[in-house]
Structure formats: structure tokens, C-alpha cells
Amino acid sequence: MKRVKAACICQTLHFMLKEDVDHNYAVKLVNEEVAHYKATLERNRTQYKILEEIPQSDGSIIVKVIKQYNTCPVGDYLK
């Protein structure tokens, strides 16, 4: 029999600009989406660590994150 002792997922997320709106408004929406993503992780009590948050020249944002997988223990992944 096996049991999961620790599990995390590593993701690279690209929060991209909407194409059908003004550029400045699209950048504002991307920043709000990133803030909402972080708030959702907090609200759901998901353990996570943002490794990088890289603003791009077009205003989009790339976020590299390690986060808890489902409700599994995270072990040493987030230290």
C-alpha cells in the first residue's frame, strides 16, 4: 500500500492582456486578475510560494508558483 507523504504542483501562469479593450485598461485588468488569484489562494487556505512574478513589456504578467496539491501535506516543498 502507498500513501502520499507530500505533494505540490509547480505552475507557470501567464496572465495575458485582453485584446478587445484599451491597453491601459487591459493592464489594469491583468493586475486585478493576479491580485484575485492570490486572494483566492489565501481564501482557500492553499499553501503556496510565489517564486517569481515577472511583468512583461506588453503589460502581461508571468507568475511562477509552487502550491499545495489538493489537500495533501506539503512537506519540505514550501520551506
PDB file of N, CA and C in Angstrom:
ATOM      1  N   MET A   1       0.846  -1.176   0.000  1.00  0.00           N
ATOM      2  CA  MET A   1       0.000   0.000   0.000  1.00  0.00           C
ATOM      3  C   MET A   1       0.892   1.241   0.000  1.00  0.00           C
ATOM      4  N   LYS A   2       0.471   2.266  -0.683  1.00  0.00           N
ATOM      5  CA  LYS A   2       1.248   3.502  -0.708  1.00  0.00           C
ATOM      6  C   LYS A   2       0.389   4.667  -0.241  1.00  0.00           C
ATOM      7  N   ARG A   3       1.063   5.671   0.298  1.00  0.00           N
ATOM      8  CA  ARG A   3       0.395   6.895   0.750  1.00  0.00           C
ATOM      9  C   ARG A   3       1.217   8.083   0.285  1.00  0.00           C
ATOM     10  N   VAL A   4       0.539   9.133  -0.028  1.00  0.00           N
ATOM     11  CA  VAL A   4       1.220  10.370  -0.403  1.00  0.00           C
ATOM     12  C   VAL A   4       1.703  11.036   0.874  1.00  0.00           C
ATOM     13  N   LYS A   5       3.001  11.218   0.998  1.00  0.00           N
ATOM     14  CA  LYS A   5       3.583  11.877   2.172  1.00  0.00           C
ATOM     15  C   LYS A   5       3.617  13.383   1.991  1.00  0.00           C
ATOM     16  N   ALA A   6       3.836  13.845   0.769  1.00  0.00           N
ATOM     17  CA  ALA A   6       3.871  15.273   0.475  1.00  0.00           C
ATOM     18  C   ALA A   6       3.659  15.461  -1.020  1.00  0.00           C
ATOM     19  N   ALA A   7       2.967  16.540  -1.380  1.00  0.00           N
ATOM     20  CA  ALA A   7       2.719  16.810  -2.796  1.00  0.00           C
ATOM     21  C   ALA A   7       2.502  18.295  -3.017  1.00  0.00           C
ATOM     22  N   CYS A   8       3.110  18.800  -4.062  1.00  0.00           N
ATOM     23  CA  CYS A   8       2.901  20.174  -4.507  1.00  0.00           C
ATOM     24  C   CYS A   8       2.861  20.171  -6.029  1.00  0.00           C
ATOM     25  N   ILE A   9       2.375  21.254  -6.574  1.00  0.00           N
ATOM     26  CA  ILE A   9       2.351  21.417  -8.013  1.00  0.00           C
ATOM     27  C   ILE A   9       3.096  22.708  -8.339  1.00  0.00           C
ATOM     28  N   CYS A  10       3.921  22.662  -9.366  1.00  0.00           N
ATOM     29  CA  CYS A  10       4.661  23.830  -9.812  1.00  0.00           C
ATOM     30  C   CYS A  10       3.999  24.323 -11.100  1.00  0.00           C
ATOM     31  N   GLN A  11       3.617  25.595 -11.128  1.00  0.00           N
ATOM     32  CA  GLN A  11       2.935  26.144 -12.292  1.00  0.00           C
ATOM     33  C   GLN A  11       3.605  27.433 -12.748  1.00  0.00           C
ATOM     34  N   THR A  12       3.582  27.638 -14.038  1.00  0.00           N
ATOM     35  CA  THR A  12       3.956  28.924 -14.620  1.00  0.00           C
ATOM     36  C   THR A  12       2.690  29.452 -15.288  1.00  0.00           C
ATOM     37  N   LEU A  13       2.173  30.543 -14.758  1.00  0.00           N
ATOM     38  CA  LEU A  13       0.922  31.127 -15.240  1.00  0.00           C
ATOM     39  C   LEU A  13       1.218  32.411 -15.991  1.00  0.00           C
ATOM     40  N   HIS A  14       0.616  32.577 -17.157  1.00  0.00           N
ATOM     41  CA  HIS A  14       0.771  33.804 -17.929  1.00  0.00           C
ATOM     42  C   HIS A  14      -0.579  34.518 -17.935  1.00  0.00           C
ATOM     43  N   PHE A  15      -0.649  35.604 -17.199  1.00  0.00           N
ATOM     44  CA  PHE A  15      -1.855  36.421 -17.151  1.00  0.00           C
ATOM     45  C   PHE A  15      -1.770  37.382 -18.335  1.00  0.00           C
ATOM     46  N   MET A  16      -2.530  37.083 -19.372  1.00  0.00           N
ATOM     47  CA  MET A  16      -2.416  37.801 -20.639  1.00  0.00           C
ATOM     48  C   MET A  16      -3.435  38.928 -20.747  1.00  0.00           C
ATOM     49  N   LEU A  17      -3.095  39.911 -21.567  1.00  0.00           N
ATOM     50  CA  LEU A  17      -3.968  41.066 -21.796  1.00  0.00           C
ATOM     51  C   LEU A  17      -5.164  40.666 -22.648  1.00  0.00           C
ATOM     52  N   LYS A  18      -6.300  41.282 -22.362  1.00  0.00           N
ATOM     53  CA  LYS A  18      -7.466  41.114 -23.228  1.00  0.00           C
ATOM     54  C   LYS A  18      -7.226  41.972 -24.465  1.00  0.00           C
ATOM     55  N   GLU A  19      -7.568  41.442 -25.616  1.00  0.00           N
ATOM     56  CA  GLU A  19      -7.261  42.128 -26.865  1.00  0.00           C
ATOM     57  C   GLU A  19      -8.327  43.127 -27.304  1.00  0.00           C
ATOM     58  N   ASP A  20      -9.529  42.996 -26.805  1.00  0.00           N
ATOM     59  CA  ASP A  20     -10.624  43.826 -27.308  1.00  0.00           C
ATOM     60  C   ASP A  20     -10.886  45.072 -26.463  1.00  0.00           C
ATOM     61  N   VAL A  21      -9.928  45.452 -25.587  1.00  0.00           N
ATOM     62  CA  VAL A  21     -10.092  46.649 -24.758  1.00  0.00           C
ATOM     63  C   VAL A  21      -8.853  47.530 -24.869  1.00  0.00           C
ATOM     64  N   ASP A  22      -8.968  48.766 -24.414  1.00  0.00           N
ATOM     65  CA  ASP A  22      -7.858  49.699 -24.399  1.00  0.00           C
ATOM     66  C   ASP A  22      -6.674  49.110 -23.630  1.00  0.00           C
ATOM     67  N   HIS A  23      -5.452  49.400 -24.089  1.00  0.00           N
ATOM     68  CA  HIS A  23      -4.249  48.807 -23.495  1.00  0.00           C
ATOM     69  C   HIS A  23      -4.134  49.104 -22.000  1.00  0.00           C
ATOM     70  N   ASN A  24      -4.316  50.361 -21.601  1.00  0.00           N
ATOM     71  CA  ASN A  24      -4.182  50.724 -20.179  1.00  0.00           C
ATOM     72  C   ASN A  24      -5.212  49.995 -19.328  1.00  0.00           C
ATOM     73  N   TYR A  25      -6.427  49.876 -19.845  1.00  0.00           N
ATOM     74  CA  TYR A  25      -7.472  49.161 -19.114  1.00  0.00           C
ATOM     75  C   TYR A  25      -7.137  47.674 -19.039  1.00  0.00           C
ATOM     76  N   ALA A  26      -6.577  47.115 -20.115  1.00  0.00           N
ATOM     77  CA  ALA A  26      -6.202  45.697 -20.136  1.00  0.00           C
ATOM     78  C   ALA A  26      -5.108  45.418 -19.105  1.00  0.00           C
ATOM     79  N   VAL A  27      -4.142  46.334 -18.964  1.00  0.00           N
ATOM     80  CA  VAL A  27      -3.082  46.172 -17.961  1.00  0.00           C
ATOM     81  C   VAL A  27      -3.679  46.206 -16.560  1.00  0.00           C
ATOM     82  N   LYS A  28      -4.630  47.119 -16.341  1.00  0.00           N
ATOM     83  CA  LYS A  28      -5.308  47.201 -15.041  1.00  0.00           C
ATOM     84  C   LYS A  28      -6.039  45.892 -14.737  1.00  0.00           C
ATOM     85  N   LEU A  29      -6.708  45.339 -15.744  1.00  0.00           N
ATOM     86  CA  LEU A  29      -7.428  44.079 -15.553  1.00  0.00           C
ATOM     87  C   LEU A  29      -6.484  42.929 -15.215  1.00  0.00           C
ATOM     88  N   VAL A  30      -5.310  42.897 -15.841  1.00  0.00           N
ATOM     89  CA  VAL A  30      -4.329  41.844 -15.558  1.00  0.00           C
ATOM     90  C   VAL A  30      -3.866  41.947 -14.107  1.00  0.00           C
ATOM     91  N   ASN A  31      -3.561  43.164 -13.659  1.00  0.00           N
ATOM     92  CA  ASN A  31      -3.128  43.342 -12.269  1.00  0.00           C
ATOM     93  C   ASN A  31      -4.215  42.918 -11.285  1.00  0.00           C
ATOM     94  N   GLU A  32      -5.467  43.235 -11.608  1.00  0.00           N
ATOM     95  CA  GLU A  32      -6.581  42.815 -10.755  1.00  0.00           C
ATOM     96  C   GLU A  32      -6.733  41.297 -10.761  1.00  0.00           C
ATOM     97  N   GLU A  33      -6.503  40.674 -11.917  1.00  0.00           N
ATOM     98  CA  GLU A  33      -6.619  39.213 -12.009  1.00  0.00           C
ATOM     99  C   GLU A  33      -5.542  38.519 -11.172  1.00  0.00           C
ATOM    100  N   VAL A  34      -4.316  39.054 -11.197  1.00  0.00           N
ATOM    101  CA  VAL A  34      -3.241  38.491 -10.382  1.00  0.00           C
ATOM    102  C   VAL A  34      -3.585  38.638  -8.899  1.00  0.00           C
ATOM    103  N   ALA A  35      -4.064  39.819  -8.504  1.00  0.00           N
ATOM    104  CA  ALA A  35      -4.447  40.041  -7.106  1.00  0.00           C
ATOM    105  C   ALA A  35      -5.577  39.094  -6.698  1.00  0.00           C
ATOM    106  N   HIS A  36      -6.539  38.892  -7.592  1.00  0.00           N
ATOM    107  CA  HIS A  36      -7.657  37.983  -7.310  1.00  0.00           C
ATOM    108  C   HIS A  36      -7.162  36.542  -7.170  1.00  0.00           C
ATOM    109  N   TYR A  37      -6.204  36.137  -8.006  1.00  0.00           N
ATOM    110  CA  TYR A  37      -5.639  34.791  -7.925  1.00  0.00           C
ATOM    111  C   TYR A  37      -4.992  34.567  -6.561  1.00  0.00           C
ATOM    112  N   LYS A  38      -4.200  35.542  -6.116  1.00  0.00           N
ATOM    113  CA  LYS A  38      -3.538  35.429  -4.807  1.00  0.00           C
ATOM    114  C   LYS A  38      -4.572  35.406  -3.681  1.00  0.00           C
ATOM    115  N   ALA A  39      -5.596  36.251  -3.780  1.00  0.00           N
ATOM    116  CA  ALA A  39      -6.639  36.289  -2.756  1.00  0.00           C
ATOM    117  C   ALA A  39      -7.391  34.959  -2.691  1.00  0.00           C
ATOM    118  N   THR A  40      -7.606  34.344  -3.836  1.00  0.00           N
ATOM    119  CA  THR A  40      -8.292  33.054  -3.876  1.00  0.00           C
ATOM    120  C   THR A  40      -7.454  31.973  -3.195  1.00  0.00           C
ATOM    121  N   LEU A  41      -6.141  31.987  -3.434  1.00  0.00           N
ATOM    122  CA  LEU A  41      -5.270  31.028  -2.749  1.00  0.00           C
ATOM    123  C   LEU A  41      -5.362  31.216  -1.235  1.00  0.00           C
ATOM    124  N   GLU A  42      -5.326  32.469  -0.795  1.00  0.00           N
ATOM    125  CA  GLU A  42      -5.427  32.768   0.640  1.00  0.00           C
ATOM    126  C   GLU A  42      -6.786  32.335   1.197  1.00  0.00           C
ATOM    127  N   ARG A  43      -7.849  32.699   0.493  1.00  0.00           N
ATOM    128  CA  ARG A  43      -9.204  32.388   0.974  1.00  0.00           C
ATOM    129  C   ARG A  43      -9.421  30.885   1.089  1.00  0.00           C
ATOM    130  N   ASN A  44      -8.840  30.128   0.146  1.00  0.00           N
ATOM    131  CA  ASN A  44      -8.987  28.673   0.174  1.00  0.00           C
ATOM    132  C   ASN A  44      -7.974  27.997   1.094  1.00  0.00           C
ATOM    133  N   ARG A  45      -7.149  28.811   1.739  1.00  0.00           N
ATOM    134  CA  ARG A  45      -6.108  28.324   2.647  1.00  0.00           C
ATOM    135  C   ARG A  45      -5.151  27.345   1.960  1.00  0.00           C
ATOM    136  N   THR A  46      -4.891  27.619   0.683  1.00  0.00           N
ATOM    137  CA  THR A  46      -3.926  26.825  -0.068  1.00  0.00           C
ATOM    138  C   THR A  46      -2.531  27.330   0.280  1.00  0.00           C
ATOM    139  N   GLN A  47      -1.675  26.430   0.699  1.00  0.00           N
ATOM    140  CA  GLN A  47      -0.297  26.825   0.977  1.00  0.00           C
ATOM    141  C   GLN A  47       0.412  27.017  -0.359  1.00  0.00           C
ATOM    142  N   TYR A  48       1.183  28.104  -0.475  1.00  0.00           N
ATOM    143  CA  TYR A  48       1.842  28.393  -1.749  1.00  0.00           C
ATOM    144  C   TYR A  48       3.072  29.260  -1.521  1.00  0.00           C
ATOM    145  N   LYS A  49       3.910  29.292  -2.548  1.00  0.00           N
ATOM    146  CA  LYS A  49       5.067  30.184  -2.555  1.00  0.00           C
ATOM    147  C   LYS A  49       5.224  30.696  -3.984  1.00  0.00           C
ATOM    148  N   ILE A  50       5.193  32.011  -4.150  1.00  0.00           N
ATOM    149  CA  ILE A  50       5.427  32.595  -5.460  1.00  0.00           C
ATOM    150  C   ILE A  50       6.931  32.717  -5.646  1.00  0.00           C
ATOM    151  N   LEU A  51       7.444  32.014  -6.638  1.00  0.00           N
ATOM    152  CA  LEU A  51       8.868  32.013  -6.906  1.00  0.00           C
ATOM    153  C   LEU A  51       9.287  33.253  -7.693  1.00  0.00           C
ATOM    154  N   GLU A  52       8.477  33.617  -8.673  1.00  0.00           N
ATOM    155  CA  GLU A  52       8.750  34.794  -9.498  1.00  0.00           C
ATOM    156  C   GLU A  52       7.437  35.401  -9.953  1.00  0.00           C
ATOM    157  N   GLU A  53       7.443  36.710 -10.064  1.00  0.00           N
ATOM    158  CA  GLU A  53       6.325  37.440 -10.663  1.00  0.00           C
ATOM    159  C   GLU A  53       6.970  38.424 -11.635  1.00  0.00           C
ATOM    160  N   ILE A  54       6.888  38.109 -12.931  1.00  0.00           N
ATOM    161  CA  ILE A  54       7.658  38.826 -13.943  1.00  0.00           C
ATOM    162  C   ILE A  54       6.729  39.644 -14.842  1.00  0.00           C
ATOM    163  N   PRO A  55       6.747  40.978 -14.676  1.00  0.00           N
ATOM    164  CA  PRO A  55       5.978  41.819 -15.605  1.00  0.00           C
ATOM    165  C   PRO A  55       6.628  41.776 -16.993  1.00  0.00           C
ATOM    166  N   GLN A  56       5.810  41.661 -18.013  1.00  0.00           N
ATOM    167  CA  GLN A  56       6.297  41.622 -19.386  1.00  0.00           C
ATOM    168  C   GLN A  56       6.199  43.014 -20.012  1.00  0.00           C
ATOM    169  N   SER A  57       6.899  43.220 -21.100  1.00  0.00           N
ATOM    170  CA  SER A  57       6.925  44.532 -21.748  1.00  0.00           C
ATOM    171  C   SER A  57       5.553  44.959 -22.276  1.00  0.00           C
ATOM    172  N   ASP A  58       4.689  43.995 -22.581  1.00  0.00           N
ATOM    173  CA  ASP A  58       3.354  44.341 -23.079  1.00  0.00           C
ATOM    174  C   ASP A  58       2.354  44.599 -21.961  1.00  0.00           C
ATOM    175  N   GLY A  59       2.767  44.412 -20.699  1.00  0.00           N
ATOM    176  CA  GLY A  59       1.876  44.644 -19.562  1.00  0.00           C
ATOM    177  C   GLY A  59       1.317  43.371 -18.957  1.00  0.00           C
ATOM    178  N   SER A  60       1.496  42.240 -19.631  1.00  0.00           N
ATOM    179  CA  SER A  60       1.050  40.973 -19.051  1.00  0.00           C
ATOM    180  C   SER A  60       2.014  40.573 -17.932  1.00  0.00           C
ATOM    181  N   ILE A  61       1.645  39.542 -17.185  1.00  0.00           N
ATOM    182  CA  ILE A  61       2.459  39.116 -16.043  1.00  0.00           C
ATOM    183  C   ILE A  61       2.601  37.598 -16.067  1.00  0.00           C
ATOM    184  N   ILE A  62       3.835  37.133 -15.846  1.00  0.00           N
ATOM    185  CA  ILE A  62       4.100  35.700 -15.694  1.00  0.00           C
ATOM    186  C   ILE A  62       4.389  35.435 -14.227  1.00  0.00           C
ATOM    187  N   VAL A  63       3.680  34.465 -13.656  1.00  0.00           N
ATOM    188  CA  VAL A  63       3.836  34.110 -12.251  1.00  0.00           C
ATOM    189  C   VAL A  63       4.263  32.646 -12.174  1.00  0.00           C
ATOM    190  N   LYS A  64       5.374  32.406 -11.482  1.00  0.00           N
ATOM    191  CA  LYS A  64       5.824  31.035 -11.223  1.00  0.00           C
ATOM    192  C   LYS A  64       5.513  30.743  -9.760  1.00  0.00           C
ATOM    193  N   VAL A  65       4.750  29.693  -9.526  1.00  0.00           N
ATOM    194  CA  VAL A  65       4.256  29.399  -8.179  1.00  0.00           C
ATOM    195  C   VAL A  65       4.365  27.907  -7.890  1.00  0.00           C
ATOM    196  N   ILE A  66       4.687  27.596  -6.649  1.00  0.00           N
ATOM    197  CA  ILE A  66       4.572  26.228  -6.131  1.00  0.00           C
ATOM    198  C   ILE A  66       3.422  26.273  -5.142  1.00  0.00           C
ATOM    199  N   LYS A  67       2.460  25.384  -5.312  1.00  0.00           N
ATOM    200  CA  LYS A  67       1.314  25.405  -4.402  1.00  0.00           C
ATOM    201  C   LYS A  67       0.900  24.005  -4.001  1.00  0.00           C
ATOM    202  N   GLN A  68       0.188  23.966  -2.919  1.00  0.00           N
ATOM    203  CA  GLN A  68      -0.320  22.717  -2.351  1.00  0.00           C
ATOM    204  C   GLN A  68      -1.199  22.019  -3.380  1.00  0.00           C
ATOM    205  N   TYR A  69      -1.021  20.734  -3.505  1.00  0.00           N
ATOM    206  CA  TYR A  69      -1.827  19.930  -4.410  1.00  0.00           C
ATOM    207  C   TYR A  69      -3.008  19.352  -3.644  1.00  0.00           C
ATOM    208  N   ASN A  70      -4.216  19.740  -4.052  1.00  0.00           N
ATOM    209  CA  ASN A  70      -5.430  19.357  -3.334  1.00  0.00           C
ATOM    210  C   ASN A  70      -5.261  19.679  -1.848  1.00  0.00           C
ATOM    211  N   THR A  71      -5.440  18.708  -0.981  1.00  0.00           N
ATOM    212  CA  THR A  71      -5.254  18.957   0.451  1.00  0.00           C
ATOM    213  C   THR A  71      -4.100  18.133   1.013  1.00  0.00           C
ATOM    214  N   CYS A  72      -3.225  17.687   0.131  1.00  0.00           N
ATOM    215  CA  CYS A  72      -2.072  16.882   0.565  1.00  0.00           C
ATOM    216  C   CYS A  72      -1.120  17.735   1.423  1.00  0.00           C
ATOM    217  N   PRO A  73      -0.422  17.097   2.331  1.00  0.00           N
ATOM    218  CA  PRO A  73       0.619  17.818   3.066  1.00  0.00           C
ATOM    219  C   PRO A  73       1.706  18.284   2.095  1.00  0.00           C
ATOM    220  N   VAL A  74       2.363  19.410   2.420  1.00  0.00           N
ATOM    221  CA  VAL A  74       3.369  19.975   1.516  1.00  0.00           C
ATOM    222  C   VAL A  74       4.790  19.569   1.863  1.00  0.00           C
ATOM    223  N   GLY A  75       4.997  18.968   2.989  1.00  0.00           N
ATOM    224  CA  GLY A  75       6.328  18.510   3.362  1.00  0.00           C
ATOM    225  C   GLY A  75       7.345  19.635   3.339  1.00  0.00           C
ATOM    226  N   ASP A  76       8.498  19.384   2.729  1.00  0.00           N
ATOM    227  CA  ASP A  76       9.565  20.368   2.670  1.00  0.00           C
ATOM    228  C   ASP A  76       9.510  21.246   1.423  1.00  0.00           C
ATOM    229  N   TYR A  77       8.518  21.082   0.585  1.00  0.00           N
ATOM    230  CA  TYR A  77       8.461  21.806  -0.686  1.00  0.00           C
ATOM    231  C   TYR A  77       8.400  23.322  -0.509  1.00  0.00           C
ATOM    232  N   LEU A  78       7.738  23.798   0.501  1.00  0.00           N
ATOM    233  CA  LEU A  78       7.497  25.233   0.639  1.00  0.00           C
ATOM    234  C   LEU A  78       8.355  25.899   1.700  1.00  0.00           C
ATOM    235  N   LYS A  79       9.431  25.252   2.114  1.00  0.00           N
ATOM    236  CA  LYS A  79      10.305  25.853   3.119  1.00  0.00           C
ATOM    237  C   LYS A  79      11.272  26.798   2.498  1.00  0.00           C
TER     238      LYS A  79
END
